[in-house]
Short mmCIF file of C-alpha atoms and ligand atoms in Angstrom, two decimals:
data_model
loop_
_atom_site.label_atom_id
_atom_site.label_comp_id
_atom_site.label_asym_id
_atom_site.label_seq_id
_atom_site.Cartn_x
_atom_site.Cartn_y
_atom_site.Cartn_z
CA MET A 490 -28.60 6.28 82.84
CA LYS A 491 -32.10 5.08 82.05
CA TYR A 492 -33.22 3.71 78.71
CA LEU A 493 -36.24 1.88 77.41
CA TYR A 494 -35.71 -1.67 76.25
CA TYR A 495 -37.61 -3.28 73.39
CA PRO A 496 -36.50 -6.92 73.19
CA GLY A 497 -38.32 -8.18 70.08
CA CYS A 498 -39.82 -11.68 69.91
CA SER A 499 -36.69 -13.71 69.17
CA GLN A 500 -34.90 -12.35 72.23
CA LYS A 501 -37.54 -14.14 74.29
CA SER A 502 -37.09 -17.44 72.48
CA SER A 503 -34.37 -18.61 70.07
CA ALA A 504 -32.07 -15.69 70.87
CA ILE A 505 -32.55 -15.78 74.62
CA SER A 506 -28.82 -16.01 75.29
CA TYR A 507 -28.33 -12.83 73.24
CA GLU A 508 -30.79 -11.03 75.50
CA ARG A 509 -29.29 -12.40 78.72
CA SER A 510 -25.78 -11.35 77.77
CA PHE A 511 -26.90 -7.90 76.61
CA LEU A 512 -28.81 -7.26 79.83
CA ALA A 513 -25.86 -8.51 81.87
CA ILE A 514 -23.33 -6.20 80.24
CA CYS A 515 -25.68 -3.23 80.53
CA ASP A 516 -25.93 -4.01 84.21
CA VAL A 517 -22.13 -3.98 84.53
CA LEU A 518 -21.99 -0.67 82.65
CA GLY A 519 -24.51 0.87 85.05
CA ILE A 520 -27.18 1.26 82.39
CA GLU A 521 -30.71 0.85 83.64
CA LEU A 522 -32.94 -0.73 81.02
CA ILE A 523 -36.68 -0.62 81.53
CA GLU A 524 -38.50 -3.20 79.44
CA LEU A 525 -41.36 -1.62 77.54
CA ASP A 526 -44.54 -2.83 79.20
CA ASP A 527 -46.83 -4.98 77.00
CA TRP A 528 -44.78 -4.51 73.81
CA ASN A 529 -45.85 -6.38 70.68
CA CYS A 530 -44.11 -7.91 67.66
CA CYS A 531 -42.80 -5.25 65.28
CA GLY A 532 -44.14 -7.18 62.28
CA ALA A 533 -40.64 -7.89 60.91
CA THR A 534 -40.37 -8.16 57.13
CA ILE A 535 -43.61 -10.11 56.97
CA ALA A 536 -46.39 -7.75 58.07
CA ILE A 537 -45.18 -5.14 55.58
CA SER A 538 -45.40 -7.78 52.82
CA VAL A 539 -49.07 -8.37 53.59
CA ASN A 540 -50.65 -5.11 54.68
CA LYS A 541 -48.99 -1.75 55.00
CA MET A 542 -51.37 -0.22 57.51
CA VAL A 543 -51.24 -3.23 59.82
CA SER A 544 -47.47 -3.30 59.67
CA PHE A 545 -47.25 0.42 60.46
CA LEU A 546 -49.67 -0.02 63.30
CA LEU A 547 -47.76 -2.92 64.84
CA ALA A 548 -44.56 -0.90 64.85
CA ALA A 549 -46.25 2.32 65.95
CA ARG A 550 -48.06 0.75 68.92
CA ASN A 551 -44.67 0.10 70.51
CA LEU A 552 -43.66 3.71 69.99
CA GLY A 553 -47.01 4.74 71.46
CA LEU A 554 -46.25 2.68 74.56
CA ALA A 555 -42.75 4.20 74.65
CA ASN A 556 -44.12 7.74 74.53
CA LYS A 557 -45.26 7.57 78.15
CA TYR A 558 -41.72 7.08 79.38
CA ASN A 559 -40.09 9.82 77.34
CA LEU A 560 -36.82 7.88 77.08
CA PRO A 561 -34.80 6.69 74.07
CA LEU A 562 -35.50 3.12 73.09
CA VAL A 563 -32.90 0.41 72.57
CA THR A 564 -33.46 -2.87 70.74
CA PRO A 565 -31.02 -5.75 70.21
CA CYS A 566 -32.80 -6.96 67.06
CA PRO A 567 -31.69 -5.47 63.72
CA SER A 568 -34.99 -6.33 62.09
CA CYS A 569 -37.01 -4.60 64.84
CA TYR A 570 -34.65 -1.66 64.51
CA VAL A 571 -35.56 -1.37 60.84
CA SER A 572 -39.32 -1.71 61.43
CA LEU A 573 -39.41 0.87 64.20
CA ASN A 574 -37.27 3.34 62.32
CA ARG A 575 -39.25 2.84 59.13
CA ILE A 576 -42.45 4.00 60.78
CA LEU A 577 -40.66 7.01 62.27
CA LYS A 578 -39.34 7.95 58.86
CA VAL A 579 -42.67 7.46 57.07
CA CYS A 580 -44.50 9.55 59.64
CA LYS A 581 -41.90 12.30 59.67
CA GLU A 582 -42.40 12.59 55.92
CA SER A 583 -46.17 12.40 55.99
CA LYS A 584 -48.29 14.08 58.61
CA SER A 585 -51.48 12.53 57.24
CA GLN A 586 -50.04 9.04 57.63
CA SER A 587 -48.98 9.88 61.15
CA ASP A 588 -52.44 11.26 62.02
CA GLN A 589 -54.11 8.19 60.60
CA ILE A 590 -52.01 5.90 62.76
CA ASN A 591 -52.51 8.01 65.85
CA THR A 592 -56.27 7.88 65.29
CA LEU A 593 -56.10 4.09 65.29
CA LEU A 594 -53.88 4.05 68.37
CA ALA A 595 -56.28 6.36 70.22
CA GLU A 596 -58.50 3.32 70.76
CA GLU A 597 -55.87 2.16 73.24
CA ASP A 598 -55.27 5.69 74.56
CA LEU A 599 -51.91 5.84 72.85
CA THR A 600 -50.23 8.42 70.68
CA PHE A 601 -46.73 8.25 69.39
CA SER A 602 -44.18 10.91 68.67
CA THR A 603 -41.86 10.94 65.66
CA ASP A 604 -39.19 12.41 67.94
CA THR A 605 -38.67 9.09 69.74
CA GLN A 606 -35.10 7.87 69.33
CA VAL A 607 -34.66 4.20 68.44
CA TYR A 608 -31.17 2.75 68.74
CA HIS A 609 -29.83 -0.65 67.92
CA SER A 610 -27.97 -2.13 70.89
CA LEU A 611 -24.61 -2.14 69.09
CA GLU A 612 -24.64 1.50 67.99
CA PHE A 613 -26.08 2.34 71.40
CA LEU A 614 -23.12 0.85 73.28
CA VAL A 615 -20.41 1.95 70.88
CA HIS A 616 -21.66 5.47 70.12
CA ILE A 617 -23.99 6.53 72.92
CA ILE A 618 -22.42 4.84 75.95
CA GLY A 619 -19.00 5.03 74.35
CA LEU A 620 -15.88 2.92 74.07
CA ASP A 621 -14.19 4.67 77.00
CA THR A 622 -16.90 3.57 79.43
CA ILE A 623 -16.64 0.05 78.03
CA ARG A 624 -12.84 0.03 78.36
CA GLU A 625 -13.05 0.75 82.09
CA ARG A 626 -14.99 -2.45 82.72
CA ILE A 627 -12.65 -4.88 81.01
CA ARG A 628 -11.33 -7.51 83.42
CA ASN A 629 -10.17 -10.09 80.95
CA PRO A 630 -8.86 -8.53 77.72
CA LEU A 631 -9.31 -10.83 74.75
CA ARG A 632 -5.65 -10.55 73.78
CA GLY A 633 -4.53 -12.96 71.10
CA PHE A 634 -8.04 -13.50 69.77
CA LYS A 635 -8.83 -12.95 66.13
CA ILE A 636 -12.48 -12.17 65.69
CA ALA A 637 -14.57 -11.99 62.52
CA PRO A 638 -17.09 -9.11 62.68
CA TYR A 639 -20.24 -10.28 60.92
CA TYR A 640 -22.93 -7.58 60.79
CA GLY A 641 -25.61 -9.29 58.75
CA CYS A 642 -27.71 -7.28 56.34
CA GLN A 643 -30.43 -5.44 58.24
CA LEU A 644 -28.40 -2.95 60.23
CA VAL A 645 -26.33 -1.64 57.40
CA GLY A 646 -28.52 -2.47 54.47
CA SER A 647 -31.66 -0.61 55.30
CA TYR A 648 -32.29 2.88 54.01
CA VAL A 649 -32.90 3.84 57.60
CA ASN A 650 -29.23 4.18 58.23
CA PRO A 651 -27.67 5.61 55.09
CA ASP A 652 -24.74 7.37 56.75
CA ASN A 653 -22.50 4.37 56.97
CA ASN A 654 -22.37 3.76 53.20
CA GLY A 655 -22.53 0.05 53.75
CA ASN A 656 -19.17 0.19 55.50
CA PRO A 657 -19.87 -0.08 59.21
CA GLN A 658 -17.03 -0.04 61.72
CA SER A 659 -18.62 -0.34 65.16
CA LEU A 660 -17.95 -4.07 65.60
CA GLU A 661 -14.32 -3.62 64.59
CA GLU A 662 -13.93 -0.75 67.04
CA LEU A 663 -15.50 -2.80 69.81
CA ILE A 664 -13.31 -5.83 69.09
CA GLU A 665 -10.18 -3.67 69.27
CA VAL A 666 -11.20 -2.02 72.52
CA LEU A 667 -11.70 -5.45 74.08
CA GLY A 668 -8.10 -6.27 73.20
CA ALA A 669 -8.74 -8.61 70.27
CA GLU A 670 -7.99 -8.21 66.60
CA PRO A 671 -10.74 -7.85 63.97
CA VAL A 672 -10.30 -10.09 60.93
CA LYS A 673 -11.12 -8.90 57.42
CA PHE A 674 -13.37 -10.98 55.17
CA PRO A 675 -15.58 -10.08 52.22
CA PHE A 676 -19.06 -11.06 53.43
CA ARG A 677 -19.34 -8.85 56.50
CA THR A 678 -22.69 -7.37 55.54
CA GLN A 679 -24.02 -10.14 53.30
CA CYS A 680 -27.46 -11.59 54.11
CA CYS A 681 -27.40 -14.89 56.08
CA GLY A 682 -30.73 -15.95 54.60
CA GLY A 683 -32.45 -15.87 57.98
CA SER A 684 -35.73 -14.59 56.57
CA LEU A 685 -35.85 -17.53 54.16
CA MET A 686 -35.32 -20.14 56.85
CA PHE A 687 -38.89 -21.44 56.60
CA THR A 688 -39.78 -20.75 53.02
CA LEU A 689 -36.53 -21.49 51.19
CA SER A 690 -34.34 -23.27 53.71
CA LYS A 691 -31.84 -24.69 51.21
CA GLN A 692 -31.08 -21.24 49.88
CA ALA A 693 -30.80 -19.88 53.40
CA GLU A 694 -28.24 -22.53 54.30
CA LYS A 695 -26.33 -21.81 51.13
CA LEU A 696 -26.03 -18.13 51.97
CA SER A 697 -24.88 -18.84 55.51
CA GLY A 698 -22.50 -21.45 54.14
CA MET A 699 -20.87 -18.87 51.87
CA ILE A 700 -20.33 -16.52 54.79
CA LEU A 701 -18.84 -19.31 56.90
CA GLN A 702 -16.52 -20.38 54.12
CA SER A 703 -15.24 -16.87 53.65
CA ILE A 704 -14.54 -16.61 57.40
CA CYS A 705 -12.90 -20.03 57.55
CA ARG A 706 -10.34 -18.88 55.01
CA THR A 707 -9.11 -16.32 57.53
CA ASP A 708 -7.45 -17.18 60.82
CA ALA A 709 -10.44 -16.13 62.91
CA ASP A 710 -11.04 -17.87 66.25
CA LEU A 711 -14.57 -16.56 66.68
CA ILE A 712 -17.42 -15.01 64.76
CA VAL A 713 -19.25 -12.14 66.42
CA THR A 714 -22.61 -10.73 65.32
CA PRO A 715 -25.14 -8.11 66.46
CA CYS A 716 -28.10 -10.27 65.38
CA GLY A 717 -29.74 -13.23 67.11
CA LEU A 718 -31.14 -14.59 63.88
CA CYS A 719 -27.73 -14.50 62.17
CA GLN A 720 -26.23 -16.31 65.13
CA MET A 721 -28.78 -19.10 64.91
CA ASN A 722 -28.65 -19.35 61.14
CA LEU A 723 -24.86 -19.53 60.98
CA GLU A 724 -24.87 -22.22 63.63
CA ILE A 725 -27.43 -24.33 61.77
CA ALA A 726 -25.49 -23.98 58.52
CA GLN A 727 -22.27 -24.84 60.30
CA LYS A 728 -23.69 -28.09 61.60
CA LYS A 729 -25.15 -29.09 58.26
CA ASN A 730 -22.18 -28.04 56.17
CA HIS A 731 -19.68 -29.42 58.54
CA GLY A 732 -17.65 -31.49 56.08
CA LYS A 733 -17.60 -28.83 53.39
CA ILE A 734 -16.07 -26.04 55.37
CA PRO A 735 -12.42 -25.56 54.45
CA ARG A 736 -9.90 -26.70 57.02
CA GLN A 737 -12.78 -28.36 58.89
CA ARG A 738 -12.74 -25.57 61.36
CA PRO A 739 -16.03 -25.04 63.09
CA LEU A 740 -16.06 -21.66 64.78
CA PRO A 741 -18.10 -20.44 67.72
CA VAL A 742 -20.65 -17.84 66.64
CA ILE A 743 -21.36 -15.40 69.47
CA THR A 744 -23.19 -12.12 69.82
CA PHE A 745 -21.32 -8.92 70.68
CA GLY A 746 -22.97 -9.03 74.11
CA GLN A 747 -21.42 -12.42 74.75
CA MET A 748 -18.07 -11.18 73.49
CA MET A 749 -18.22 -8.25 75.91
CA GLY A 750 -19.28 -10.64 78.66
CA LEU A 751 -16.09 -12.63 78.05
CA ALA A 752 -13.99 -9.48 78.36
CA PHE A 753 -15.92 -8.31 81.45
CA ASP A 754 -15.27 -11.74 82.96
CA LEU A 755 -18.92 -12.57 83.54
CA ASP A 756 -19.70 -16.22 84.16
CA SER A 757 -20.78 -18.72 81.52
CA GLY A 758 -24.33 -19.01 82.82
CA THR A 759 -24.90 -15.26 82.65
CA ILE A 760 -23.74 -14.87 79.08
CA GLY A 761 -25.15 -18.17 77.89
CA ILE A 762 -21.97 -19.63 76.40
CA ASN A 763 -19.30 -22.02 77.53
CA LYS A 764 -16.56 -19.59 78.47
CA LYS A 765 -13.93 -22.18 79.21
CA LYS A 766 -14.23 -23.79 75.81
CA ILE A 767 -14.03 -20.49 73.99
CA LEU A 768 -11.12 -19.13 75.95
CA ALA A 769 -9.28 -22.41 75.38
CA LYS A 770 -9.90 -21.75 71.67
CA GLN A 771 -11.53 -25.11 71.25
CA ASN A 772 -13.28 -25.79 68.01
CA ILE A 773 -16.93 -26.05 68.79
CA ILE A 774 -19.82 -26.17 66.43
CA SER A 775 -22.61 -24.99 68.60
CA LEU A 776 -22.79 -23.15 71.87
CA THR A 777 -26.47 -22.74 72.41
CA ASN A 778 -27.71 -26.31 72.30
CA MET B 16 -37.50 12.08 16.16
CA LYS B 17 -36.15 11.77 19.65
CA LYS B 18 -38.99 13.85 20.99
CA SER B 19 -41.76 11.75 19.50
CA LYS B 20 -40.17 8.59 20.78
CA ARG B 21 -40.26 9.98 24.28
CA ARG B 22 -43.86 10.95 23.97
CA ASN B 23 -44.74 7.44 22.91
CA THR B 24 -43.14 5.88 25.92
CA GLU B 25 -44.83 8.39 28.16
CA ARG B 26 -48.14 7.41 26.68
CA ALA B 27 -47.36 3.78 27.31
CA TYR B 28 -46.93 4.59 31.00
CA GLU B 29 -50.17 6.48 31.16
CA ASP B 30 -52.01 3.61 29.54
CA SER B 31 -51.11 1.32 32.34
CA GLY B 32 -53.03 1.53 35.59
CA PHE B 33 -50.48 -0.81 37.09
CA ILE B 34 -47.56 1.52 36.64
CA ARG B 35 -49.70 4.42 37.87
CA ASP B 36 -50.50 2.48 41.04
CA ILE B 37 -46.86 1.77 41.64
CA ILE B 38 -45.51 5.25 41.03
CA SER B 39 -48.23 6.81 43.12
CA SER B 40 -47.04 4.86 46.15
CA ARG B 41 -44.31 6.23 48.39
CA GLU B 42 -42.17 3.19 47.67
CA GLY B 43 -42.48 3.14 43.95
CA ALA B 44 -42.24 6.87 43.30
CA ARG B 45 -38.84 6.59 41.64
CA VAL B 46 -39.44 3.44 39.62
CA LEU B 47 -39.35 5.35 36.32
CA SER B 48 -35.84 6.61 37.08
CA CYS B 49 -34.47 3.08 36.70
CA ILE B 50 -31.56 3.19 34.25
CA GLN B 51 -31.49 -0.60 33.84
CA CYS B 52 -27.91 -0.79 35.04
CA GLY B 53 -28.37 -4.21 36.64
CA THR B 54 -26.66 -3.27 39.91
CA CYS B 55 -29.62 -4.66 41.82
CA SER B 56 -29.44 -8.07 40.15
CA ALA B 57 -25.69 -8.17 40.69
CA SER B 58 -26.13 -7.32 44.39
CA CYS B 59 -28.91 -9.80 45.00
CA PRO B 60 -27.82 -12.87 46.98
CA VAL B 61 -30.77 -14.94 45.75
CA PHE B 62 -31.11 -13.83 42.13
CA GLU B 63 -30.24 -17.32 40.89
CA VAL B 64 -33.46 -18.80 42.22
CA MET B 65 -35.63 -15.95 40.95
CA ASP B 66 -37.46 -16.29 37.63
CA TYR B 67 -36.75 -12.64 36.82
CA PRO B 68 -33.90 -10.85 38.55
CA PRO B 69 -34.75 -7.43 40.04
CA ARG B 70 -33.53 -5.44 37.00
CA LYS B 71 -35.93 -7.34 34.75
CA ILE B 72 -38.78 -6.82 37.17
CA PHE B 73 -38.24 -3.08 36.88
CA ALA B 74 -38.12 -3.29 33.09
CA MET B 75 -41.37 -5.24 33.14
CA ILE B 76 -43.04 -2.78 35.52
CA ARG B 77 -42.10 0.06 33.17
CA GLU B 78 -43.67 -1.77 30.31
CA GLY B 79 -46.81 -2.26 32.33
CA MET B 80 -46.55 -6.05 32.17
CA LYS B 81 -48.73 -6.48 35.18
CA ASP B 82 -49.61 -10.17 34.92
CA LYS B 83 -46.05 -11.29 34.37
CA VAL B 84 -44.77 -9.20 37.26
CA LEU B 85 -47.45 -10.40 39.65
CA LEU B 86 -46.99 -14.03 38.66
CA SER B 87 -43.24 -13.82 39.14
CA VAL B 88 -41.79 -15.65 42.11
CA THR B 89 -39.15 -12.91 42.57
CA PRO B 90 -40.84 -10.80 45.28
CA TRP B 91 -41.55 -13.96 47.29
CA ILE B 92 -37.94 -15.04 47.09
CA CYS B 93 -36.57 -11.63 48.02
CA ALA B 94 -34.83 -11.98 51.39
CA SER B 95 -35.46 -8.31 52.29
CA CYS B 96 -31.75 -7.77 52.74
CA TYR B 97 -31.76 -4.18 51.36
CA ARG B 98 -28.49 -4.72 49.54
CA CYS B 99 -29.96 -3.67 46.18
CA THR B 100 -31.56 -0.62 47.78
CA VAL B 101 -28.25 0.53 49.21
CA ASN B 102 -26.51 0.08 45.86
CA CYS B 103 -29.11 1.38 43.40
CA PRO B 104 -27.67 4.49 41.68
CA ALA B 105 -31.19 5.75 40.97
CA GLN B 106 -32.13 5.58 44.68
CA ILE B 107 -35.06 3.32 44.03
CA LYS B 108 -36.35 1.67 47.18
CA ILE B 109 -36.22 -1.73 45.58
CA THR B 110 -36.88 -3.77 48.71
CA GLU B 111 -39.92 -1.61 49.48
CA VAL B 112 -41.17 -2.14 45.93
CA MET B 113 -40.83 -5.89 46.49
CA TYR B 114 -43.06 -5.53 49.58
CA GLU B 115 -45.51 -3.49 47.54
CA LEU B 116 -45.61 -6.15 44.80
CA LYS B 117 -46.36 -8.84 47.36
CA ARG B 118 -49.18 -6.74 48.74
CA ILE B 119 -50.66 -6.26 45.27
CA CYS B 120 -50.35 -10.02 44.60
CA LEU B 121 -52.25 -10.78 47.79
CA LYS B 122 -54.90 -8.17 47.10
CA GLU B 123 -55.49 -9.42 43.59
CA GLN B 124 -54.94 -13.04 44.55
CA VAL B 125 -52.42 -13.55 41.76
CA ILE B 126 -49.62 -15.59 43.27
CA SER B 127 -46.97 -17.74 41.65
CA GLU B 128 -47.51 -21.44 42.09
CA ARG B 129 -43.84 -21.85 42.83
CA THR B 130 -44.04 -20.31 46.26
CA ASP B 131 -45.78 -21.01 49.53
CA ALA B 132 -44.28 -17.99 51.24
CA ASN B 133 -47.68 -16.28 51.06
CA ARG B 134 -49.15 -18.98 53.31
CA PHE B 135 -46.27 -18.67 55.72
CA TYR B 136 -46.82 -14.92 55.86
CA SER B 137 -50.50 -15.27 56.61
CA ILE B 138 -49.87 -17.81 59.40
CA PHE B 139 -47.27 -15.46 60.87
CA LEU B 140 -49.44 -12.35 60.68
CA ASN B 141 -52.54 -14.08 62.05
CA GLN B 142 -50.49 -15.23 64.99
CA ILE B 143 -49.24 -11.73 65.72
CA ILE B 144 -52.69 -10.24 65.43
CA LYS B 145 -54.06 -12.89 67.80
CA TYR B 146 -51.35 -12.87 70.46
CA GLY B 147 -49.37 -9.68 69.86
CA ARG B 148 -46.15 -11.72 69.64
CA SER B 149 -44.77 -14.30 67.30
CA HIS B 150 -44.31 -17.83 68.51
CA GLU B 151 -41.60 -19.74 66.69
CA LEU B 152 -42.72 -23.23 67.63
CA GLY B 153 -46.36 -22.67 66.68
CA LEU B 154 -45.25 -21.10 63.43
CA MET B 155 -42.93 -23.95 62.59
CA ILE B 156 -45.54 -26.61 63.30
CA LYS B 157 -48.39 -24.90 61.49
CA PHE B 158 -46.38 -24.14 58.39
CA MET B 159 -44.62 -27.45 58.19
CA MET B 160 -47.79 -29.46 58.74
CA LEU B 161 -49.15 -27.73 55.69
CA HIS B 162 -46.35 -28.77 53.39
CA HIS B 163 -43.53 -30.71 54.88
CA PRO B 164 -44.73 -33.03 57.65
CA VAL B 165 -41.65 -35.20 57.15
CA ASN B 166 -39.28 -32.30 57.64
CA LEU B 167 -41.15 -31.47 60.81
CA LEU B 168 -40.32 -34.90 62.25
CA GLN B 169 -36.66 -34.35 61.41
CA GLN B 170 -36.73 -31.13 63.41
CA VAL B 171 -38.03 -32.78 66.58
CA PRO B 172 -34.67 -33.57 68.25
CA ARG B 173 -33.48 -30.02 67.65
CA GLY B 174 -36.73 -28.61 68.96
CA VAL B 175 -36.50 -30.68 72.13
CA ARG B 176 -32.93 -29.49 72.71
CA MET B 177 -33.96 -25.88 72.20
CA MET B 178 -36.87 -26.28 74.59
CA LEU B 179 -34.62 -27.73 77.26
CA SER B 180 -32.21 -24.83 76.91
CA GLY B 181 -35.12 -22.42 77.31
CA SER B 182 -34.80 -21.04 73.80
CA LEU B 183 -38.08 -22.44 72.47
CA SER B 184 -41.25 -21.99 74.43
CA LEU B 185 -44.09 -24.45 74.20
CA PHE B 186 -46.88 -21.91 74.32
CA PRO B 187 -47.31 -18.48 72.76
CA HIS B 188 -47.11 -15.42 74.95
CA ARG B 189 -50.24 -13.29 74.75
CA ILE B 190 -49.79 -9.60 75.46
CA LYS B 191 -52.09 -7.99 78.03
CA ASN B 192 -53.90 -5.79 75.58
CA ALA B 193 -54.21 -8.43 72.85
CA LYS B 194 -57.95 -7.79 72.49
CA THR B 195 -57.50 -4.09 71.79
CA LEU B 196 -54.64 -4.81 69.43
CA GLN B 197 -56.90 -7.18 67.51
CA LYS B 198 -59.56 -4.54 67.33
CA ILE B 199 -57.27 -1.82 65.99
CA THR B 200 -55.64 -4.13 63.46
CA ASP B 201 -59.18 -4.92 62.25
CA HIS B 202 -59.77 -1.21 61.78
CA ALA B 203 -56.47 -0.92 59.95
CA LEU B 204 -57.41 -3.78 57.65
CA LYS B 205 -60.65 -1.99 56.81
CA LEU B 206 -58.84 1.28 56.16
CA GLN B 207 -56.34 -0.20 53.78
CA LYS B 208 -56.89 -3.44 51.98
CA VAL B 209 -53.20 -3.99 51.20
S1 SF4 C 1471 -29.93 -0.85 40.43
FE1 SF4 C 1471 -31.61 0.64 40.35
S2 SF4 C 1471 -31.28 1.72 38.42
FE2 SF4 C 1471 -30.02 -0.13 38.31
S3 SF4 C 1471 -31.36 -1.64 37.28
FE3 SF4 C 1471 -31.66 -1.89 39.48
S4 SF4 C 1471 -33.44 -0.61 39.96
FE4 SF4 C 1471 -32.68 0.05 37.96
S1 SF4 C 1472 -33.59 -6.96 49.04
FE1 SF4 C 1472 -34.41 -8.68 47.86
S2 SF4 C 1472 -34.11 -8.13 45.72
FE2 SF4 C 1472 -32.81 -6.77 46.93
S3 SF4 C 1472 -30.82 -7.75 46.98
FE3 SF4 C 1472 -31.90 -8.42 48.81
S4 SF4 C 1472 -32.93 -10.32 48.22
FE4 SF4 C 1472 -32.32 -9.30 46.32
#
């Protein structure tokens, strides 16, 4: 099983442990990921706020690079997932837009095809690879763990993915397959404020704080997320808000890749978290630094 | 009576080049279908720090109140979370309209004094155009030096910890074809000013 891999910038820096754990579990599952050669930043929510053509071009160049491989593309970053799918959607709707972008890309001998499939890593594992394949690899079921599935906003919120009606289930399904129990809380798909981290940091912390508070009212042992930015933002807010969180119960925030790594019994170094501490259900504020 | 009222409002739309610009874009095509239900404002996680919540912005767009809309801090506060877009009963791509408004602000150089997000955006985009990738540390330093040098000092211990754990690199990564990327983004900028 070969797939193309588009990491996105944060997976090479602040979310490096997310990338490591995702690559490690794909390896266990026998999935061969080929990193897209010379990929560039997708432009996130910023390029599109400044110049439409540049933002389309940034996203499309990656699809142009992908075209040579003729394989579906997988990205762990929800924001990249939105950018790449946006350009596919725009160009499917408008041939002239698509031609214009391809003319620009021709300078680098690239063309892109609107037929390219772009998956987010979570939907990829749960729906394309499938829960049965995942089940076979479990060595250390997470029995007794209560896990809060926190999706963040990009995956479910964007118009790219309207089928789920804002009520996604893939994290819950994954948690159950791994032997743990998903916990219900109201802010599953609420924005963590990640995009405001630089420009409106107080507000960003407030949003993350609200999500944390709502999780702390449940009996969750862990928070799991499919987004590197959410992971970082919740951790920062947790440190800063420490005293204000009900029951003073700091919770580890891990990515779904790290959660699967725990169940596959991979070692701490590979998945970038302190396994012992988590499995002992110790209250820890931060795992990454 | 009813009929003439409608005609008047239609004329009001036609009078405004602003509204024409917005509805002619892919994003804003449905703006006139807004029923002013307020679902967007109720969904918005940051409406309390906006000067006009999203519903009001749409009312103001309809009225052609260009200056007020462009001077509003709302689009710059928008967290691009798409929650309003998912919930809007009129299927207006609200988040995309917020992007569009920011682009018009930048093109016309009409930007609220209560935000510096525009500067952050330009630092970010310049970095991507130059290197092909974003570089968190460079971004943080450049932006904070501009406005919050003290905050930057407070971030140092955290930054050092992140660097040691390998999650913050000291130097930006430049993609192999950065030169060509720069060239084609230049072309793109010439093709479309916003
Ligand atoms: S939710 Fe949609 S229809 Fe309702 S006020 Fe907002 S933009 Fe208008
Ligand atoms: S996309 Fe922007 S305007 Fe809409 S709910 Fe989110 S923050 Fe508010």
